[in-house]
Amino acid sequence: METLGSFLAGRWQAGAAPTSTLHDPTTGEAIAETSTRGLDFGEALRHARDVGGPTLRAMTFAERGALLSAMASALHEHRDELLALSTRSGGNTRGDAKFDVDGCTGTMAWYAKLGSSLEGRFFGDGDLVPLSRNPRFIGAHVKVPRHGVAIHINAFNFPAWGFGEKAACALLAGMPVVTKPATSTAVLTHRMFRILTDSGVVPDGVLSLVCGSAGDMLQHVEAQDVLAFTGSADTGMFIRGLETVRRMGVRVNVEADSLNAAVLGPDLDPDSEGYQLFVREVLKDLTQKAGQKCTAIRRIFVPRESLEGVRDDLRRGYAGVRVGDPAVKGVQMGPVATASQLKDVREGVAALAAHGRFVHGDGGPGELVGATDEGYFVGPTLIEVSGIDEGGPVHDLEVFGPVQTIVPYDGSAEEAVRGVSRGQGGLVASVYTDDKRFAADVVMGLAPFHGRLHIGSSKIADHSTGPGTVLPQLIHGGPGRAGGGEELGGLRGLDFYMQRTAIQGLKPLVQRIVTP
Ligand code: NAP
């Protein structure tokens, strides 16, 4: 069994016993162990701040972009190995593994290209601003990299993309990174770091890895540090509330859970391309990564008059999903990632079903291909509730697996908005319609409650990436229960890692200083 080390203060280090054990979710077999016990997190954060920080700040955006490009290339060279490891350690089909691994390198490469188009080491921000009757006294704004370390704590479902998407923004902005994947699926991130450290492309102190518990790391944060967290709302709340984090005024970004919704408009008939797209994207979000996507559609709002047809179409789609060993060709959905995840999903299904009825599946494994129920399998499960106000926990409980609910509504935009927004803030919602008025009413009604809105219509049916795919061009994050965070969105993603500072003084001097 492999022992995973952490890469801290410029060297690989192993924690002391007792260790945590990591499992292959397809078989339950133990595949690795790790520990961070006894590791010096104070030294690790200092090394990143004192060694990695100055190196990055001395580089131009274009040079930082070139670093990201070299990292993406080094990882891409080992693509097949990484995909296989993603399958073994995370229960991912090859398609799911690509979604995570290529999502990581693709996002790095996208930010590398963005970096190559930028000048200087920091940003001027907006125009010069007159401040008095004397035109020689003016003000301006700049955005400069913060002098701390960017601590990234990630969820179990994206050990590659979670690392890559956060690191891309931080490194391009000029901050060194300490990344901590969830312990249960850290095998993949660990291997990626081995590749990066062996490749020699990353300067000392720029990237560090914590494999295992965060220990006392967050007791060592300082005022220039930033903390970006992705995971459950409970852990996010705990981290935000930590005394050191609050006392030091550490900037915190939280990406938490979300009850993402899809709304079928009343105008789409079953033969329309918009309707077919709706069915395809609902099914994709159920099966992709076995529903363990923060952006996956959980609640499906269907006009009452279309309910019977949608129920039949989805049931047919779910019935055709082949569940089993993700390494076996033809298998479309693997297991959930851990035994505790399996337990949570089963409990969540029971809580939802207590207020509705099963349309398909029941949270059990169902028929498996090439696997036994020693693995952590949940078959596609669809539960129908009788209305927006009669679904018990349907708007509150995120069941993080291949589980969706159907919620009938009266077909009006107003009712759709009322139902979806009961989720108290989400990462993404989608509306499927060819009716411009309906689309506009739902989108504008839902915009305050979401970070992203996806409009699926017949004319884009062949081009849609779906609501579940997070793209570097658009922001990711959402208000309320989704954590109130914001990541990516092109250059916007760098803001979190930079300080915006106003500078006032003599015009030619200020002008000279703020020109990057
Ligand atoms: P989690 O249990 O909250 O863990 C998330 C991360 O926090 C892990 O790395 C975990 O490390 C770490 N952690 C736990 N306790 C900590 C503490 N006291 N101090 C510092 N770090 C701590 O969440 P999860 O089960 O991995 O992820 C599932 C959840 O993430 C779902 O609710 C999903 O919706 C959400 N998610 C959101 C997004 C998004 O972008 N909004 C993306 C993916 C997932 P250990 O593993 O070592 O405990």
XYZ file of C-alpha atoms and ligand atoms in Angstrom:
564
model
C 0.000 0.000 0.000
C 1.389 3.404 -0.999
C 2.200 5.977 1.687
C 1.426 9.505 0.537
C 3.699 12.296 1.673
C 3.100 16.038 1.754
C 5.247 18.506 -0.194
C 5.942 21.315 2.262
C 8.750 23.851 2.684
C 10.290 22.631 -0.564
C 10.617 18.940 0.348
C 8.581 15.746 0.552
C 7.696 14.892 4.149
C 5.750 12.054 5.780
C 3.547 12.423 8.853
C 3.685 10.088 11.826
C 1.289 7.240 12.690
C -1.612 6.748 13.009
C -2.453 7.163 9.358
C -5.734 7.557 7.445
C -6.490 4.812 4.932
C -7.716 5.560 1.405
C -9.860 3.050 -0.506
C -10.665 2.037 -4.067
C -14.419 2.800 -4.078
C -15.147 0.127 -6.676
C -13.928 -2.730 -4.462
C -13.460 -1.219 -1.018
C -9.776 -2.299 -1.146
C -7.291 -0.164 0.836
C -4.894 1.493 -1.645
C -2.954 4.154 0.250
C -2.369 5.719 3.628
C -1.412 9.186 4.722
C -0.827 11.351 7.751
C 0.183 14.936 8.478
C 0.770 14.338 12.167
C 3.848 16.200 13.422
C 4.404 18.203 10.212
C 5.409 21.824 10.779
C 2.672 23.875 9.075
C 4.099 27.134 10.430
C 7.345 26.477 8.556
C 5.403 25.392 5.447
C 3.381 28.614 5.224
C 6.455 30.781 5.977
C 8.437 29.064 3.217
C 5.659 29.729 0.695
C 5.324 33.387 1.773
C 9.070 34.103 2.006
C 10.440 32.070 -0.903
C 7.592 31.457 -3.359
C 5.942 34.877 -2.968
C 8.922 37.062 -3.979
C 9.708 34.732 -6.903
C 6.197 35.057 -8.310
C 5.936 38.795 -7.726
C 9.184 39.335 -9.639
C 7.639 37.570 -12.650
C 5.435 39.317 -15.198
C 1.938 38.018 -15.935
C 3.335 36.544 -19.131
C 6.056 34.678 -17.184
C 3.507 33.395 -14.675
C 1.375 32.316 -17.645
C 4.374 30.455 -19.052
C 4.762 28.685 -15.689
C 1.104 27.564 -15.853
C 1.617 26.397 -19.397
C 4.668 24.338 -18.380
C 2.717 22.808 -15.478
C -0.208 21.901 -17.749
C 2.176 20.306 -20.281
C 4.061 18.322 -17.625
C 0.788 16.909 -16.317
C -0.659 16.291 -19.771
C 2.348 14.128 -20.658
C 1.143 11.703 -17.961
C -2.514 11.941 -18.965
C -3.220 8.220 -19.402
C -1.631 7.336 -16.085
C -3.605 10.097 -14.327
C -6.888 8.987 -15.907
C -6.306 5.406 -14.769
C -5.458 6.608 -11.261
C -8.593 8.744 -11.171
C -10.618 5.616 -11.984
C -8.921 3.535 -9.309
C -8.841 6.095 -6.510
C -12.061 7.978 -7.216
C -14.395 5.480 -8.912
C -14.482 7.578 -12.081
C -15.339 6.269 -15.520
C -12.842 7.343 -18.177
C -15.208 10.160 -19.149
C -15.484 11.339 -15.543
C -11.721 11.082 -15.114
C -11.218 13.274 -18.197
C -13.700 15.776 -16.817
C -11.508 16.162 -13.714
C -7.970 15.719 -15.128
C -8.452 17.520 -18.466
C -10.541 20.096 -16.607
C -7.453 20.797 -14.505
C -4.925 21.050 -17.317
C -7.413 22.828 -19.587
C -8.099 25.517 -16.978
C -4.366 25.952 -16.344
C -3.748 26.262 -20.085
C -6.606 28.751 -20.446
C -5.140 30.990 -17.728
C -1.664 30.523 -19.228
C -2.976 31.997 -22.482
C -4.678 34.817 -20.631
C -1.371 35.582 -18.883
C 0.456 35.752 -22.192
C -1.870 38.564 -23.266
C -1.214 40.738 -20.195
C 1.505 43.280 -19.566
C 3.473 43.983 -16.403
C 3.280 42.514 -12.900
C 0.150 44.190 -11.557
C -2.980 45.925 -12.865
C -3.942 49.544 -13.185
C -7.624 49.624 -12.292
C -9.804 52.205 -14.015
C -9.140 55.773 -15.057
C -7.316 58.601 -13.311
C -9.778 60.452 -11.065
C -9.699 64.246 -10.507
C -9.656 65.007 -6.782
C -9.547 68.788 -6.494
C -9.770 71.968 -8.529
C -6.027 71.646 -9.143
C -5.705 69.162 -12.054
C -2.254 68.147 -10.801
C -3.747 66.418 -7.722
C -5.306 63.168 -8.890
C -6.163 59.646 -7.757
C -5.951 56.185 -9.322
C -6.371 52.540 -8.387
C -4.048 49.560 -8.729
C -4.408 45.856 -8.035
C -1.260 44.215 -6.681
C -0.570 40.627 -5.546
C -0.962 40.070 -1.814
C 2.216 39.146 0.072
C 0.852 36.081 1.842
C 0.138 32.507 0.839
C -3.025 31.258 -0.856
C -4.336 28.276 1.101
C -6.655 26.093 -0.959
C -8.809 23.465 0.745
C -10.733 21.274 -1.686
C -13.596 18.782 -1.719
C -13.205 15.079 -2.489
C -15.006 15.095 -5.823
C -12.466 17.026 -7.931
C -8.925 16.213 -6.710
C -7.434 17.421 -10.029
C -9.675 20.262 -11.247
C -10.112 21.623 -7.702
C -6.335 21.979 -7.438
C -5.880 23.346 -10.958
C -8.665 25.917 -11.141
C -7.693 27.576 -7.871
C -3.934 27.381 -8.456
C -4.265 28.879 -11.954
C -5.857 32.093 -10.642
C -3.572 32.418 -7.609
C -0.320 31.819 -9.512
C -1.264 34.138 -12.362
C -2.136 36.821 -9.801
C 1.274 36.281 -8.165
C 0.533 34.362 -4.946
C 2.160 31.055 -3.887
C -0.198 28.159 -3.179
C -0.563 25.556 -0.460
C -3.215 23.126 -1.645
C -5.034 20.530 0.414
C -7.166 17.967 -1.388
C -9.712 16.009 0.638
C -7.901 13.117 2.283
C -10.159 10.405 0.803
C -9.225 11.077 -2.863
C -5.771 12.667 -2.417
C -3.990 9.870 -4.344
C -4.543 11.690 -7.640
C -3.392 15.146 -6.464
C -0.382 13.488 -4.815
C 0.656 11.894 -8.104
C 0.194 15.194 -9.934
C 2.529 16.875 -7.442
C 5.114 14.106 -7.876
C 5.004 14.788 -11.618
C 5.356 18.532 -11.049
C 8.207 18.251 -8.546
C 10.042 15.717 -10.753
C 9.606 17.955 -13.801
C 11.451 20.836 -12.125
C 9.193 23.422 -13.777
C 7.910 24.936 -10.530
C 10.240 27.281 -8.605
C 10.887 26.656 -4.903
C 8.086 27.721 -2.549
C 5.540 28.368 -5.297
C 3.471 25.189 -4.777
C 2.984 23.052 -1.665
C 0.759 20.068 -0.967
C -0.927 18.878 2.220
C -1.938 15.223 1.918
C -4.149 14.431 4.875
C -5.678 16.409 7.704
C -5.150 20.187 7.840
C -3.912 19.717 11.423
C -3.100 23.086 12.978
C -2.335 24.767 9.622
C -5.040 27.387 9.987
C -3.589 28.494 13.331
C -0.602 29.865 11.367
C -2.436 32.140 8.944
C -1.395 35.775 8.690
C -3.060 38.984 7.543
C -1.817 38.857 3.923
C -2.920 35.234 3.427
C -6.085 34.177 1.659
C -8.109 31.043 2.174
C -10.235 29.467 -0.557
C -12.385 26.596 0.607
C -14.581 24.159 -1.326
C -16.648 21.611 0.551
C -19.625 21.269 2.802
C -21.424 24.274 4.243
C -20.663 23.045 7.779
C -16.882 22.913 7.282
C -17.019 26.256 5.466
C -18.808 27.833 8.411
C -16.313 26.319 10.842
C -13.310 27.633 8.881
C -14.793 31.104 8.483
C -15.408 31.231 12.215
C -11.872 30.230 13.293
C -10.456 32.739 15.758
C -7.104 33.198 13.929
C -8.834 33.614 10.583
C -11.133 36.318 11.999
C -8.451 38.065 14.084
C -6.062 38.289 11.126
C -8.819 39.445 8.748
C -7.842 36.644 6.362
C -9.797 36.890 3.117
C -11.986 33.782 2.805
C -13.838 32.403 -0.228
C -16.318 29.598 0.355
C -17.724 27.330 -2.359
C -20.273 25.153 -0.596
C -23.233 23.002 -1.513
C -26.145 23.817 -3.744
C -29.539 22.409 -4.732
C -29.203 23.242 -8.414
C -32.457 23.245 -10.345
C -33.573 22.692 -13.934
C -36.869 24.259 -15.032
C -38.721 22.875 -18.034
C -40.713 25.643 -19.697
C -44.377 25.000 -20.601
C -43.761 25.712 -24.296
C -41.458 22.806 -25.191
C -43.189 19.806 -26.714
C -41.443 16.423 -26.490
C -40.380 16.500 -30.150
C -38.574 19.819 -29.844
C -34.782 19.943 -29.679
C -35.049 22.042 -26.523
C -36.985 19.278 -24.763
C -34.510 16.609 -25.909
C -31.678 18.796 -24.591
C -33.462 19.081 -21.244
C -33.724 15.286 -20.932
C -30.083 14.781 -22.035
C -28.693 17.318 -19.583
C -30.769 16.045 -16.652
C -29.517 12.496 -17.321
C -25.919 13.647 -17.789
C -25.957 15.402 -14.434
C -27.276 12.304 -12.737
C -24.648 9.941 -14.163
C -21.559 12.128 -14.566
C -19.296 11.523 -11.562
C -22.205 9.514 -10.072
C -23.944 12.796 -9.299
C -21.017 14.033 -7.176
C -20.756 17.396 -8.877
C -21.454 20.576 -6.953
C -23.193 21.895 -10.082
C -25.313 18.790 -10.781
C -29.058 19.211 -11.306
C -30.768 18.042 -8.111
C -34.319 19.417 -8.499
C -36.266 19.169 -11.766
C -39.217 21.555 -12.032
C -41.794 20.281 -14.540
C -45.142 21.843 -15.550
C -47.915 19.640 -14.159
C -49.353 19.012 -17.606
C -45.989 17.624 -18.842
C -45.337 15.522 -15.757
C -46.367 12.132 -17.060
C -44.285 12.400 -20.231
C -41.183 13.668 -18.419
C -41.488 10.969 -15.779
C -41.594 8.298 -18.514
C -38.701 9.788 -20.494
C -36.455 10.091 -17.455
C -37.377 6.635 -16.197
C -36.416 5.205 -19.581
C -33.140 7.128 -19.525
C -32.249 6.051 -15.976
C -33.079 2.424 -16.773
C -30.508 2.436 -19.575
C -27.592 3.553 -17.362
C -25.001 0.804 -16.907
C -23.611 1.003 -13.357
C -20.525 -0.863 -12.205
C -16.734 -1.052 -12.385
C -15.752 2.246 -14.034
C -12.753 0.561 -15.662
C -15.039 -1.755 -17.652
C -15.869 -0.539 -21.155
C -19.484 0.516 -21.530
C -20.031 1.279 -17.852
C -21.540 4.761 -17.641
C -21.574 5.291 -13.895
C -19.175 4.199 -11.163
C -19.526 4.178 -7.382
C -19.638 7.164 -5.040
C -16.224 8.013 -3.635
C -16.242 6.732 -0.055
C -18.080 4.489 2.376
C -19.206 7.508 4.393
C -20.452 9.159 1.212
C -22.487 6.003 0.505
C -24.008 6.137 3.986
C -24.872 9.851 3.601
C -26.488 9.257 0.208
C -28.606 6.356 1.491
C -29.744 8.426 4.487
C -30.497 11.376 2.209
C -32.573 9.194 -0.125
C -34.620 7.922 2.829
C -35.219 11.500 4.044
C -36.393 12.647 0.598
C -38.500 9.545 -0.019
C -40.332 10.067 3.261
C -41.990 13.091 1.595
C -42.361 11.728 -1.944
C -42.392 8.540 -3.984
C -39.776 6.658 -5.956
C -40.139 6.982 -9.732
C -36.950 5.010 -10.401
C -34.461 3.212 -8.119
C -34.424 3.381 -4.324
C -30.854 4.339 -3.360
C -29.706 0.698 -3.589
C -26.918 -0.447 -5.942
C -29.212 -2.082 -8.518
C -27.722 -4.391 -11.132
C -23.922 -3.983 -11.340
C -21.556 -4.639 -14.254
C -18.189 -6.166 -13.297
C -18.533 -5.243 -9.627
C -20.118 -6.387 -6.380
C -21.835 -4.420 -3.662
C -18.533 -4.436 -1.716
C -18.052 -1.203 -3.670
C -19.876 2.011 -2.817
C -22.625 1.833 -5.464
C -25.881 3.735 -5.718
C -28.126 3.178 -8.733
C -29.889 6.091 -10.478
C -32.639 7.260 -8.149
C -35.522 9.598 -8.967
C -38.030 10.762 -6.370
C -41.178 12.739 -7.129
C -42.793 15.103 -4.658
C -46.319 16.433 -5.086
C -45.548 20.156 -5.236
C -43.230 23.002 -4.353
C -44.580 23.273 -0.825
C -45.092 19.578 -0.132
C -41.640 18.101 -0.634
C -40.274 18.097 2.943
C -36.492 18.622 2.716
C -36.449 18.729 -1.116
C -35.211 22.338 -1.179
C -32.799 21.958 1.768
C -31.067 18.588 1.593
C -28.255 18.123 -0.921
C -27.938 14.380 -1.548
C -24.478 14.182 -3.111
C -24.933 11.190 -5.402
C -26.981 9.969 -8.410
C -30.243 11.172 -6.931
C -32.689 13.731 -8.325
C -36.158 14.942 -7.445
C -39.053 15.962 -9.702
C -41.116 18.883 -8.457
C -44.301 19.731 -10.395
C -45.241 23.410 -10.795
C -48.080 25.300 -12.476
C -46.070 26.295 -15.577
C -45.785 30.012 -14.751
C -42.440 31.813 -14.550
C -43.475 33.242 -11.192
C -44.082 29.817 -9.667
C -40.851 28.430 -11.135
C -38.865 31.283 -9.574
C -40.623 30.829 -6.234
C -39.828 27.109 -6.198
C -36.213 27.283 -7.350
C -35.299 30.136 -5.027
C -36.428 28.080 -2.046
C -32.992 26.472 -2.380
C -31.649 29.592 -0.610
C -28.970 30.394 -3.156
C -27.276 28.123 -5.668
C -24.285 27.706 -7.965
C -26.315 27.272 -11.138
C -29.894 26.884 -12.357
C -31.120 26.144 -15.841
C -34.270 26.934 -17.750
C -35.249 25.025 -20.888
C -37.531 27.008 -23.174
C -37.863 28.578 -26.626
C -40.156 31.270 -25.209
C -38.090 34.470 -24.883
C -40.479 36.066 -22.414
C -40.529 33.003 -20.140
C -36.719 32.766 -20.299
C -36.271 36.437 -19.397
C -38.750 36.290 -16.506
C -37.185 33.157 -15.008
C -33.598 34.351 -15.522
C -34.173 37.775 -14.006
C -36.200 36.260 -11.168
C -33.448 33.755 -10.367
C -30.369 35.925 -10.992
C -30.138 37.292 -7.416
C -30.100 33.732 -6.102
C -27.439 32.214 -8.375
C -23.895 32.584 -9.613
C -24.721 31.260 -13.078
C -27.865 30.682 -15.169
C -28.041 28.337 -18.129
C -30.682 28.818 -20.833
C -31.206 25.637 -22.826
C -33.134 26.214 -26.065
C -33.645 24.390 -29.331
C -31.257 26.637 -31.260
C -28.262 25.905 -28.987
C -29.100 22.231 -28.428
C -26.063 21.069 -30.430
C -23.614 23.410 -28.697
C -24.648 23.408 -25.054
C -22.007 22.439 -22.463
C -24.827 22.038 -19.934
C -25.180 23.588 -16.507
C -22.799 21.112 -14.860
C -19.609 22.173 -16.622
C -17.697 25.020 -14.998
C -15.806 27.075 -17.582
C -12.877 29.381 -16.794
C -14.465 32.214 -18.807
C -17.472 32.471 -16.468
C -17.646 32.940 -12.733
C -18.246 29.959 -10.472
C -19.850 30.292 -7.039
C -23.167 31.410 -5.700
C -24.854 33.359 -2.920
C -26.461 32.084 0.274
C -26.132 28.383 0.981
C -23.725 28.014 -1.976
C -21.200 29.835 0.218
C -21.288 33.374 -1.164
C -18.027 32.772 -3.034
C -16.796 33.600 -6.517
C -14.007 31.935 -8.506
C -12.791 31.960 -12.135
C -14.596 34.281 -14.588
C -11.446 35.153 -16.546
C -9.535 38.049 -14.999
C -12.167 38.379 -12.246
C -10.729 35.202 -10.693
C -7.464 37.024 -9.917
C -9.127 39.705 -7.780
C -9.320 37.467 -4.719
C -5.520 37.206 -4.686
C -4.846 40.909 -5.217
C -5.199 44.046 -3.130
C -6.981 46.980 -4.743
C -5.276 50.136 -3.532
C -6.144 53.787 -4.186
C -3.171 56.079 -4.816
C -3.439 59.865 -4.719
C -0.838 62.529 -5.409
C 0.896 64.512 -8.140
C -0.454 63.527 -11.566
C 2.782 62.633 -13.425
C 4.096 60.693 -10.431
C 0.849 58.759 -9.876
C 0.571 58.126 -13.600
C 4.069 56.682 -13.683
C 3.505 54.473 -10.646
C 0.168 53.005 -11.752
C 1.263 52.129 -15.284
C 1.967 48.368 -15.114
P -15.938 18.526 3.551
O -16.111 17.322 4.403
O -16.448 19.816 4.070
O -14.381 18.608 3.245
C -13.877 19.576 2.372
C -12.429 19.832 2.690
O -12.319 20.452 3.974
C -11.565 18.578 2.749
O -10.316 18.855 2.176
C -11.433 18.331 4.240
O -10.276 17.640 4.582
C -11.338 19.761 4.735
N -11.632 19.919 6.147
C -12.545 19.268 6.891
N -12.514 19.732 8.163
C -11.557 20.691 8.216
C -11.039 21.526 9.244
N -11.514 21.473 10.481
N -10.040 22.376 8.936
C -9.543 22.446 7.685
N -9.990 21.672 6.669
C -10.991 20.812 6.928
O -16.613 18.335 2.126
P -16.487 17.098 1.130
O -17.296 15.981 1.696
O -15.070 16.836 0.738
O -17.190 17.671 -0.178
C -18.549 17.526 -0.472
C -19.241 18.854 -0.443
O -18.511 19.798 -1.206
C -20.608 18.813 -1.074
O -21.508 19.428 -0.205
C -20.470 19.630 -2.352
O -21.631 20.321 -2.747
C -19.403 20.568 -1.999
N -18.705 21.018 -3.202
C -18.861 22.303 -3.594
C -18.210 22.758 -4.729
C -18.345 24.177 -5.177
O -17.575 24.573 -6.056
N -19.253 24.944 -4.623
C -17.386 21.891 -5.452
C -17.257 20.587 -5.021
C -17.925 20.160 -3.887
P -10.296 16.075 4.987
O -10.731 15.355 3.778
O -8.890 15.825 5.355
O -11.266 15.950 6.115
